[in-house]
XYZ file of C-alpha atoms in Angstrom:
696
model
C -39.617 35.641 39.225
C -36.025 35.579 37.924
C -35.501 33.984 34.528
C -33.071 31.413 35.946
C -35.754 30.099 38.269
C -38.167 29.681 35.384
C -35.728 27.264 33.758
C -34.627 25.412 36.860
C -36.707 22.325 35.909
C -34.934 22.053 32.538
C -31.552 20.434 32.126
C -30.454 23.224 29.826
C -31.945 26.335 28.265
C -31.056 24.902 24.851
C -33.333 21.958 25.501
C -36.155 24.372 26.274
C -35.509 26.285 23.057
C -35.616 23.086 20.990
C -38.874 22.029 22.680
C -40.492 25.408 22.009
C -39.257 25.383 18.416
C -40.768 21.948 17.789
C -44.164 23.085 19.109
C -44.049 26.291 17.065
C -43.218 24.367 13.860
C -46.262 22.169 14.334
C -48.529 25.103 15.233
C -47.472 26.897 12.024
C -49.527 24.346 10.109
C -52.701 25.614 11.831
C -52.247 29.228 13.059
C -52.099 32.030 10.387
C -48.890 34.031 10.344
C -48.497 37.774 9.596
C -46.648 38.624 6.418
C -43.618 40.144 8.199
C -43.166 37.044 10.397
C -43.562 34.834 7.334
C -40.700 36.677 5.607
C -38.491 36.236 8.661
C -39.206 32.523 8.977
C -38.697 31.945 5.230
C -35.271 33.617 5.459
C -34.452 31.456 8.496
C -35.537 28.326 6.585
C -33.200 29.229 3.713
C -30.379 29.934 6.157
C -30.982 26.656 8.030
C -30.760 24.606 4.815
C -27.510 26.368 3.821
C -26.039 25.628 7.261
C -27.013 21.944 6.994
C -25.244 21.692 3.608
C -22.088 23.387 4.893
C -21.920 21.281 8.056
C -22.203 18.124 5.933
C -19.384 19.318 3.667
C -17.093 20.012 6.628
C -17.934 16.813 8.594
C -15.182 14.151 8.280
C -17.396 11.107 8.904
C -21.107 10.775 8.305
C -21.669 9.351 11.797
C -20.100 12.498 13.324
C -23.272 14.342 12.278
C -25.595 11.902 14.089
C -28.276 14.582 14.462
C -28.729 14.918 10.679
C -31.732 12.525 10.336
C -33.598 14.442 13.061
C -32.627 17.808 11.529
C -33.906 16.483 8.202
C -37.326 15.854 9.729
C -37.335 19.263 11.433
C -36.385 21.035 8.209
C -39.065 19.197 6.254
C -41.878 19.987 8.693
C -40.688 23.588 9.064
C -40.728 24.075 5.300
C -44.172 22.534 4.999
C -45.459 24.795 7.764
C -44.188 27.853 5.901
C -45.646 26.542 2.619
C -49.069 26.095 4.223
C -48.914 29.594 5.795
C -47.914 31.255 2.534
C -50.644 29.389 0.664
C -53.228 30.687 3.179
C -52.037 34.279 2.735
C -51.787 34.118 -1.064
C -55.291 32.702 -1.460
C -56.728 34.990 1.235
C -55.154 38.299 0.118
C -54.667 37.864 -3.628
C -53.214 40.994 -5.170
C -52.945 42.568 -1.692
C -50.420 39.889 -0.628
C -47.231 41.668 0.391
C -44.808 38.860 1.232
C -41.424 40.346 0.299
C -39.568 37.014 0.068
C -42.180 35.394 -2.198
C -42.463 38.497 -4.427
C -38.671 38.815 -4.626
C -38.273 35.229 -5.847
C -41.175 35.663 -8.249
C -39.733 38.875 -9.671
C -36.271 37.372 -9.960
C -37.494 34.453 -12.059
C -40.516 35.903 -13.899
C -39.315 39.475 -14.173
C -41.416 41.855 -16.233
C -41.631 39.633 -19.308
C -45.395 39.185 -19.121
C -46.683 35.856 -20.381
C -43.234 34.852 -21.666
C -41.747 35.464 -18.236
C -44.463 33.384 -16.572
C -43.823 30.479 -18.938
C -40.075 30.656 -18.369
C -40.663 30.716 -14.624
C -42.904 27.658 -14.799
C -40.335 25.788 -16.890
C -37.568 26.566 -14.412
C -39.794 25.552 -11.540
C -40.746 22.232 -13.231
C -37.094 21.496 -14.051
C -36.099 22.198 -10.465
C -38.825 19.856 -9.186
C -37.824 17.121 -11.666
C -34.111 17.342 -10.778
C -34.866 17.100 -7.087
C -37.501 14.332 -7.361
C -35.942 12.032 -9.990
C -32.226 12.616 -9.572
C -31.102 13.813 -6.142
C -33.879 12.515 -3.876
C -34.362 9.174 -5.609
C -30.614 8.494 -5.723
C -30.069 9.534 -2.105
C -32.972 7.344 -0.936
C -31.583 4.323 -2.800
C -28.047 4.858 -1.438
C -29.382 5.275 2.097
C -31.432 2.066 1.769
C -28.493 0.011 0.515
C -26.085 1.508 3.079
C -28.509 0.715 5.907
C -28.963 -2.867 4.715
C -25.269 -3.615 4.312
C -24.327 -1.815 7.545
C -26.813 -3.804 9.576
C -25.755 -7.070 7.889
C -22.074 -6.383 8.585
C -22.593 -5.233 12.180
C -22.153 -8.692 13.871
C -18.988 -9.412 11.884
C -17.493 -5.994 12.680
C -18.177 -6.447 16.404
C -16.710 -9.980 16.256
C -13.605 -8.608 14.531
C -13.198 -5.972 17.266
C -13.542 -8.690 19.932
C -10.945 -10.831 18.123
C -8.478 -7.947 17.946
C -8.976 -7.256 21.652
C -8.429 -10.922 22.550
C -5.340 -11.029 20.348
C -3.896 -7.995 22.191
C -3.962 -5.692 19.184
C -6.145 -3.120 20.973
C -6.953 -2.157 24.543
C -10.279 -2.745 26.316
C -11.109 0.973 26.127
C -10.377 1.086 22.395
C -12.428 -2.082 21.831
C -15.364 -0.551 23.671
C -15.061 2.638 21.590
C -14.900 0.702 18.309
C -17.995 -1.348 19.236
C -19.810 1.879 20.035
C -18.774 3.321 16.667
C -20.119 0.243 14.913
C -23.409 0.576 16.783
C -23.603 4.309 16.008
C -22.936 3.659 12.303
C -25.724 1.079 12.143
C -28.138 3.378 13.982
C -27.207 6.348 11.756
C -27.715 4.592 8.415
C -30.884 2.939 9.696
C -32.237 6.380 10.617
C -31.098 7.827 7.274
C -32.968 5.098 5.422
C -36.197 6.342 6.927
C -35.303 10.055 6.986
C -34.624 10.096 3.258
C -38.336 9.369 2.748
C -39.075 12.773 4.309
C -37.255 14.486 1.463
C -39.059 12.585 -1.277
C -42.383 13.182 0.468
C -41.610 16.894 0.735
C -41.036 17.113 -3.032
C -44.345 15.414 -3.769
C -46.339 17.554 -1.394
C -44.611 20.664 -2.812
C -45.930 19.805 -6.265
C -49.393 19.268 -4.815
C -49.382 22.632 -2.994
C -48.207 24.429 -6.135
C -51.051 23.012 -8.200
C -53.514 23.954 -5.449
C -52.112 27.517 -5.333
C -52.518 27.995 -9.079
C -55.917 26.392 -9.661
C -57.616 27.609 -6.463
C -56.067 31.054 -6.929
C -57.575 31.346 -10.374
C -60.968 30.308 -9.045
C -60.767 32.756 -6.130
C -59.601 35.631 -8.380
C -62.151 35.135 -11.163
C -65.170 34.048 -9.100
C -64.841 35.760 -5.722
C -62.868 38.863 -6.710
C -64.273 39.327 -10.251
C -60.803 39.528 -11.810
C -60.184 38.829 -15.472
C -58.414 35.621 -16.481
C -55.261 37.470 -17.602
C -55.126 39.482 -14.369
C -55.771 36.393 -12.191
C -53.204 34.217 -14.011
C -50.622 36.958 -13.793
C -51.152 37.450 -10.064
C -51.488 33.899 -8.833
C -49.057 32.278 -11.301
C -46.378 34.787 -10.323
C -46.994 34.287 -6.582
C -47.221 30.491 -7.010
C -43.866 30.384 -8.783
C -42.210 32.563 -6.125
C -43.677 30.539 -3.259
C -42.792 27.244 -4.917
C -39.230 28.278 -5.591
C -38.828 29.658 -2.076
C -40.018 26.350 -0.595
C -38.184 24.041 -2.993
C -34.815 25.815 -2.935
C -34.189 24.998 0.787
C -35.568 21.535 0.124
C -33.136 21.144 -2.796
C -30.215 22.175 -0.545
C -31.277 19.682 2.133
C -31.667 16.936 -0.542
C -28.193 17.750 -1.791
C -26.813 17.512 1.770
C -28.620 14.178 2.200
C -27.081 12.808 -0.981
C -23.604 13.893 0.081
C -23.777 12.452 3.595
C -25.034 9.016 2.501
C -22.536 8.717 -0.369
C -19.480 9.565 1.755
C -17.199 6.549 2.119
C -15.206 5.778 5.229
C -12.840 8.692 5.786
C -11.389 10.689 8.627
C -11.212 13.919 6.597
C -13.623 16.442 5.188
C -14.905 16.193 1.622
C -12.650 19.051 0.535
C -9.561 17.362 1.987
C -10.454 14.074 0.289
C -10.952 15.801 -3.052
C -7.627 17.595 -2.734
C -5.711 14.407 -1.920
C -7.415 12.150 -4.434
C -7.270 14.639 -7.313
C -3.580 15.317 -6.842
C -2.192 11.759 -6.718
C -1.208 11.490 -10.399
C 0.037 14.440 -12.416
C -0.216 12.544 -15.701
C -4.003 12.726 -15.500
C -3.813 16.507 -16.056
C -1.242 16.160 -18.878
C -3.537 13.826 -20.778
C -6.665 15.875 -20.045
C -4.952 19.150 -21.041
C -3.657 17.638 -24.284
C -7.119 16.312 -25.100
C -8.718 19.752 -24.605
C -6.032 21.420 -26.777
C -6.518 18.909 -29.623
C -10.288 19.394 -29.515
C -9.746 23.184 -29.642
C -7.785 22.838 -32.900
C -10.664 21.052 -34.651
C -12.830 23.195 -36.977
C -15.905 24.742 -35.383
C -14.863 24.405 -31.731
C -14.156 27.524 -29.643
C -10.365 27.387 -29.576
C -10.191 30.500 -27.373
C -11.869 28.454 -24.606
C -10.496 24.944 -25.082
C -6.809 25.736 -25.740
C -6.359 28.000 -22.656
C -8.199 25.384 -20.593
C -5.845 22.668 -21.895
C -2.808 24.836 -21.162
C -4.050 25.468 -17.622
C -4.445 21.715 -17.033
C -0.926 20.999 -18.374
C 0.481 23.742 -16.113
C -1.343 22.209 -13.175
C 0.159 18.807 -14.044
C 3.692 20.303 -13.996
C 3.027 21.867 -10.575
C 1.771 18.580 -9.161
C 4.723 16.702 -10.588
C 7.190 19.075 -8.939
C 5.363 18.788 -5.599
C 5.461 14.989 -5.811
C 9.218 15.038 -6.559
C 9.932 17.321 -3.609
C 7.754 15.157 -1.341
C 9.548 12.002 -2.478
C 12.959 13.614 -1.938
C 11.941 14.748 1.554
C 10.723 11.254 2.387
C 14.066 9.748 1.327
C 15.943 12.338 3.370
C 13.841 11.607 6.433
C 14.411 7.889 5.998
C 18.172 8.374 5.723
C 18.203 10.554 8.801
C 16.247 7.903 10.697
C 18.615 5.162 9.622
C 21.628 7.292 10.589
C 20.112 7.922 14.006
C 19.567 4.200 14.479
C 23.102 3.362 13.378
C 24.681 5.844 15.742
C 22.555 4.568 18.580
C 20.887 7.881 19.344
C 21.039 9.606 22.664
C 20.160 8.373 26.128
C 16.559 9.451 25.638
C 16.222 7.012 22.736
C 17.185 4.047 24.883
C 14.626 4.971 27.540
C 11.822 4.670 24.951
C 12.627 1.063 24.007
C 9.552 -1.018 24.883
C 9.977 -4.420 26.567
C 9.154 -7.471 24.490
C 5.582 -8.690 24.472
C 4.652 -11.322 27.015
C 3.380 -13.546 24.230
C 3.684 -12.947 20.503
C 3.045 -14.886 17.330
C 5.108 -13.897 14.287
C 3.979 -14.951 10.826
C 5.701 -15.153 7.451
C 4.012 -13.065 4.778
C 2.398 -16.144 3.140
C 0.461 -16.762 6.375
C -1.011 -13.257 6.605
C -4.390 -14.443 5.159
C -4.910 -16.415 8.386
C -5.380 -13.119 10.271
C -6.912 -11.095 7.433
C -10.394 -9.909 8.477
C -11.605 -9.889 4.864
C -10.748 -13.604 4.600
C -12.306 -14.694 7.855
C -9.397 -14.171 10.259
C -9.699 -17.821 11.419
C -6.540 -17.674 13.475
C -7.768 -14.713 15.547
C -10.822 -16.714 16.609
C -8.649 -19.711 17.532
C -6.390 -17.478 19.650
C -9.456 -16.267 21.536
C -10.481 -19.864 22.213
C -6.969 -20.700 23.406
C -7.025 -17.975 26.070
C -10.433 -19.116 27.279
C -9.337 -22.750 27.348
C -6.261 -21.947 29.422
C -8.320 -19.929 31.866
C -10.661 -22.893 32.371
C -8.113 -25.737 32.362
C -5.216 -24.176 34.252
C -6.719 -21.076 35.815
C -4.058 -19.114 33.947
C -5.085 -15.722 32.575
C -3.077 -15.774 29.382
C -1.825 -12.286 28.408
C -2.843 -10.862 25.075
C -1.068 -12.598 22.193
C 0.264 -9.992 19.777
C 0.208 -11.248 16.186
C 2.648 -9.565 13.799
C 4.337 -10.298 10.488
C 8.090 -10.894 10.276
C 9.885 -10.622 6.965
C 12.891 -12.417 8.440
C 10.893 -15.633 8.693
C 10.359 -18.021 5.838
C 7.141 -16.996 4.008
C 5.345 -20.134 5.246
C 6.840 -20.165 8.743
C 5.456 -18.994 12.099
C 7.241 -18.477 15.398
C 5.703 -18.270 18.865
C 7.677 -16.279 21.442
C 7.444 -15.951 25.188
C 8.844 -12.648 26.454
C 10.732 -12.181 23.197
C 12.331 -15.657 23.156
C 11.282 -18.248 20.590
C 9.375 -21.116 22.207
C 8.264 -23.006 19.088
C 8.064 -22.665 15.324
C 7.008 -24.634 12.260
C 6.238 -24.304 8.563
C 2.829 -24.536 6.916
C 1.679 -25.276 3.414
C -1.189 -22.866 2.831
C -4.158 -24.500 1.093
C -2.972 -27.968 2.193
C -3.993 -30.143 5.128
C -1.849 -32.018 7.654
C -2.914 -35.666 8.049
C -1.877 -37.594 11.145
C -2.035 -41.350 11.453
C -4.269 -41.884 14.487
C -3.759 -45.656 14.493
C -6.779 -46.688 12.458
C -5.536 -45.838 8.962
C -6.782 -48.248 6.278
C -4.988 -46.717 3.311
C -1.850 -44.609 3.037
C -2.319 -41.294 1.275
C 0.470 -39.934 -0.909
C 1.801 -36.536 0.094
C 4.732 -34.596 1.504
C 5.946 -36.153 4.760
C 6.366 -33.864 7.737
C 6.193 -33.829 11.546
C 3.281 -32.511 13.571
C 4.812 -29.637 15.632
C 2.759 -29.899 18.838
C 3.446 -33.553 19.728
C 6.132 -34.525 17.232
C 3.983 -37.137 15.467
C 4.760 -38.195 11.895
C 2.328 -36.639 9.435
C 1.831 -35.916 5.771
C 0.666 -32.834 3.828
C -2.162 -33.511 1.377
C -3.896 -31.206 -1.076
C -7.538 -30.184 -1.038
C -8.369 -32.881 -3.607
C -7.203 -35.690 -1.279
C -8.736 -34.330 1.908
C -11.917 -36.402 1.849
C -9.984 -39.489 0.860
C -7.675 -39.019 3.823
C -10.646 -38.669 6.188
C -12.214 -41.845 4.812
C -8.914 -43.638 5.279
C -8.840 -42.868 9.013
C -6.386 -39.951 9.111
C -6.867 -37.046 11.494
C -7.062 -34.139 9.048
C -5.994 -30.712 10.408
C -6.209 -27.346 8.642
C -3.451 -24.691 9.113
C -5.310 -22.543 11.725
C -6.069 -25.588 13.842
C -2.449 -26.749 13.563
C -1.102 -23.414 14.799
C -3.734 -23.207 17.551
C -2.932 -26.727 18.787
C 0.785 -25.951 18.778
C 0.255 -22.719 20.737
C -1.984 -24.489 23.247
C 0.617 -27.155 23.981
C 3.416 -24.600 24.282
C 1.389 -22.485 26.726
C 0.527 -25.581 28.793
C 4.155 -26.742 28.977
C 5.494 -23.245 29.620
C 2.676 -21.949 31.809
C 5.009 -21.385 34.735
C 7.123 -19.039 32.592
C 4.094 -17.042 31.493
C 2.812 -16.485 35.021
C 4.559 -13.529 36.691
C 4.126 -11.155 39.584
C 1.880 -8.767 37.678
C -0.547 -11.520 36.692
C -0.661 -12.934 40.237
C -1.234 -9.479 41.702
C -4.232 -8.996 39.416
C -5.614 -12.385 40.512
C -5.184 -11.526 44.184
C -6.730 -8.068 43.740
C -9.749 -9.618 42.032
C -10.071 -12.256 44.782
C -9.822 -9.684 47.555
C -13.278 -8.254 46.733
C -14.980 -11.504 47.849
C -12.402 -13.032 50.225
C -10.637 -10.119 51.945
C -9.799 -12.110 55.147
C -7.989 -14.857 53.209
C -6.013 -12.431 51.120
C -5.055 -10.218 54.066
C -3.749 -13.145 56.111
C -1.735 -14.583 53.219
C -0.172 -11.205 52.345
C 0.839 -10.709 55.994
C 2.828 -13.972 56.022
C 4.126 -14.190 52.438
C 5.663 -11.897 49.926
C 4.210 -11.758 46.447
C 7.290 -13.503 44.986
C 6.860 -16.446 47.358
C 3.246 -16.946 46.272
C 4.313 -16.708 42.628
C 6.878 -19.518 43.088
C 4.252 -21.805 44.571
C 1.845 -21.130 41.721
C 4.601 -21.625 39.165
C 5.500 -24.934 40.792
C 1.895 -26.099 40.436
C 1.657 -25.010 36.805
C 4.945 -26.699 36.045
C 3.219 -30.019 36.710
C -0.046 -29.024 34.988
C -1.972 -28.486 38.245
C -4.726 -25.913 37.717
C -4.533 -22.790 39.900
C -8.090 -21.806 39.183
C -9.141 -22.633 42.771
C -7.141 -19.745 44.244
C -9.210 -19.663 47.407
C -8.076 -23.146 48.475
C -4.482 -22.366 47.488
C -4.338 -19.165 49.528
C -6.100 -20.736 52.505
C -3.533 -23.540 52.495
C -0.676 -21.056 52.342
C -2.254 -19.104 55.224
C -2.398 -22.324 57.308
C 1.306 -23.007 56.608
C 2.452 -19.404 57.067
C 3.579 -19.899 60.619
C 5.190 -23.315 59.979
C 7.388 -23.050 56.872
C 8.157 -20.898 53.875
C 10.050 -23.489 51.873
C 8.622 -23.515 48.347
C 8.826 -27.307 47.875
C 6.995 -27.975 51.159
C 4.329 -25.388 50.388
C 3.791 -26.899 46.914
C 3.279 -30.343 48.470
C 0.780 -28.955 51.011
C -1.217 -27.149 48.330
C -1.200 -30.258 46.112
C -2.643 -32.270 48.979
C -5.353 -29.650 49.483
C -6.110 -29.914 45.759
C -5.992 -33.756 45.915
C -9.504 -34.378 44.618
C -8.934 -31.983 41.715
C -5.649 -33.676 40.792
C -7.083 -37.205 41.063
C -10.077 -36.269 38.900
C -7.620 -35.000 36.316
C -5.945 -38.407 35.831
C -8.572 -40.985 36.900
C -10.711 -42.746 34.275
C -14.498 -42.546 33.973
C -14.861 -45.245 36.694
C -12.814 -43.200 39.134
C -9.903 -45.643 38.893
C -6.343 -44.319 38.970
C -3.814 -46.592 37.254
C -0.455 -46.261 38.998
C 3.070 -47.580 39.056
C 4.737 -47.874 42.463
C 8.450 -47.683 43.294
C 10.350 -50.167 45.428
C 10.995 -48.961 48.965
C 14.798 -49.544 49.071
C 15.384 -47.223 46.115
C 13.099 -44.569 47.585
C 15.135 -44.659 50.785
C 18.347 -44.375 48.775
C 16.899 -41.365 46.898
C 15.874 -39.746 50.153
C 19.362 -40.207 51.575
C 20.882 -38.506 48.507
C 18.698 -35.432 48.953
C 20.520 -32.110 48.670
C 19.091 -28.595 48.914
C 19.769 -26.181 46.047
C 18.564 -22.743 44.986
C 15.951 -24.468 42.803
C 14.769 -26.710 45.654
C 15.736 -30.215 46.872
C 17.191 -32.664 44.314
C 18.313 -36.272 44.435
C 22.107 -36.448 44.009
C 22.245 -40.019 42.662
C 25.517 -41.291 41.321
C 25.633 -41.628 37.498
C 25.310 -45.418 37.495
C 22.272 -45.398 39.810
C 20.708 -42.576 37.853
C 21.017 -44.455 34.511
C 19.538 -47.590 36.040
C 16.724 -45.550 37.560
C 15.847 -43.910 34.235
C 15.982 -47.224 32.414
C 13.664 -48.793 34.975
C 11.110 -45.970 34.739
C 11.160 -45.960 30.933
C 10.697 -49.736 30.820
C 7.797 -49.667 33.306
C 6.005 -46.888 31.421
C 6.474 -48.622 28.074
C 5.110 -51.857 29.539
C 2.038 -50.013 30.875
C 1.407 -48.352 27.542
C 1.601 -51.693 25.785
C -1.272 -52.796 28.020
C -3.335 -49.816 26.844
C -2.619 -47.372 29.687
C -1.215 -44.350 27.834
C -0.821 -42.119 30.869
C 0.331 -44.175 33.889
C 0.976 -42.354 37.142
C 3.994 -42.825 39.424
C 2.849 -43.124 43.069
C 5.219 -42.551 45.961
C 5.234 -41.164 49.533
C 4.936 -37.380 49.935
C 8.455 -37.150 51.421
C 10.068 -38.160 48.112
C 7.507 -37.041 45.519
C 9.349 -33.801 44.798
C 12.645 -35.696 44.403
C 11.131 -38.322 42.103
C 9.603 -35.672 39.851
C 12.803 -33.623 39.670
C 14.901 -36.683 38.866
C 12.881 -37.627 35.766
C 11.822 -34.118 34.650
C 14.615 -33.605 32.136
C 14.383 -36.946 30.270
C 10.712 -37.825 30.887
C 8.967 -34.444 31.249
C 5.428 -35.704 30.663
C 5.381 -38.381 33.381
C 2.895 -37.688 36.208
C 4.073 -38.180 39.798
C 1.559 -38.174 42.685
C 2.009 -38.708 46.393
C -0.135 -41.004 48.515
C -1.322 -37.974 50.496
C -2.969 -36.563 47.369
C -5.167 -39.641 46.816
C -8.719 -39.067 48.020
C -11.038 -41.723 49.389
C -13.421 -41.667 46.430
C -10.665 -42.729 44.026
C -9.715 -46.387 43.592
C -6.121 -47.411 42.861
C -5.082 -50.055 40.365
C -1.395 -50.905 40.589
C 0.031 -51.778 37.169
C 3.411 -52.814 38.559
C 6.364 -51.883 40.711
C 9.471 -50.126 39.417
C 12.568 -51.974 40.604
C 16.061 -50.623 40.115
C 18.664 -53.324 39.738
């Protein structure tokens, strides 16, 4: 049977090799090995430990070597298997044992020095065991334990920070997914290393146990079973025990060293050698001082000047070389900066202009004093609020708010922020960091001293108070707002008022594409009768009056019904509003389903309808200046009267034929007034007329 067919049930030949190797390693603990094979496997064990150490040294990040904990277990079991096999052969063969690797290590350490050589070998072996057990292994285990604990504790915060950056528009969805996966891999790696480090410490302990067994049992076997003298037995078994112990502990020491290095590496994207090079060459004065210190010590009586003075001179020379490199690097940096500035001043070539990116759809610029609000180490409160704003807008208005890019701007006042829509400022204000804005909500019992200001979102009078007066202000009935909440509230109101500017063709196309998966017939019919720009204008008209477009199915179905009748934007908006009548009424009715309205006298409505004129922005009422002033005065007076009665948000009610005209006529001076048509009122809503607007 061909070899390829034998492996057809395996995903890869490498997987088969790993599986066979794992079984062989376990079987080594039971099945005796010939001496030649033992030598080969011992050499492979030494080579494997050296490779592990080198791979760790050349790995930029610890998590890049995610297989290390598993390799640590494999190396430990492999070494123990070899140790058991060598013990079996040493005890079974005695002086006839011919393991070249064990004898070579024994001869290298013990030599031909007789008893003195044996004692020196034992001392070296004990020191090696002590260094590995009490220094390297213990330290690496402790570092791995602490790293695992802190990594697991910080995992939720890191993932939340990634989510906040994604919601703020700082990173893409793919990058956010990759970062979350990196956080998960890091936690898994250090958790595995916490347990895997115990393999190393256990290997050291069992190595000591096997060494003692080799020596004591070997003496018993030699003197009792083989009738050897004590000196002959101690020479044979002590020498072989030292060689076997060193051969098993040297690879273990290398693996322990690699473990210590990988768990002590800090976050870095470079290898250990690159980090050492960069961090040891940052300051040339370190080498000047160190070289001078060595030279001074070399001049003192009794010290080897022929060692210390040349060493000091070499350090001083190295300092001069580093200083020259730093000067050249600094000069090159200045030259590059000047070249860049010159290129910007001359305008560059045509290719430069083509690389200019368009302004962000939404951006929040902060003065440098407000940077702590988005600093992850200090909680990044503002990033969380921005995430909530986007969710709130999606629920309230059905508007998928684009990512809000948050940047610093040195041109702003240190305590100032500026919110921009498509690169144009839409609102700004100043904040006193560490202070709280207190707004009089109407139930204040005591005035609190502080710096007077104006709340930016609604223009209400307010006062800044310090942390010491915060509780006092709350007890006095003030609405106390911290800086992140103030910015978030301001951003929310700007987005609500300017929602129609934020919504564009690209956003609408995404909404339609998403809807097409479940409602293909509706989408196909609408797109046959309307262009994308016509749909966008209808949706913008709804958002302009704070009508949610979340129910896109009803909106598109209404447009499909009107497709063969009209394509006038104002007429389509009115038809969609009527289809969304229940939603609109629920938005403004009280908890008893009562809608408090102001009506308009019929003669003036007829006059407004007669003055109707079509423009590029839609129909408008071309009232003469005198009539317009009287009309605005009458509306303002009626609304003020309603508010005095406790109705803060009265609704103007008029026929559907003039609703668009009424809203357009008061939009500039009274932008927040709600205007509904009688066709939008559903049967389950009761009307309470507060009064009639009469224009004298």
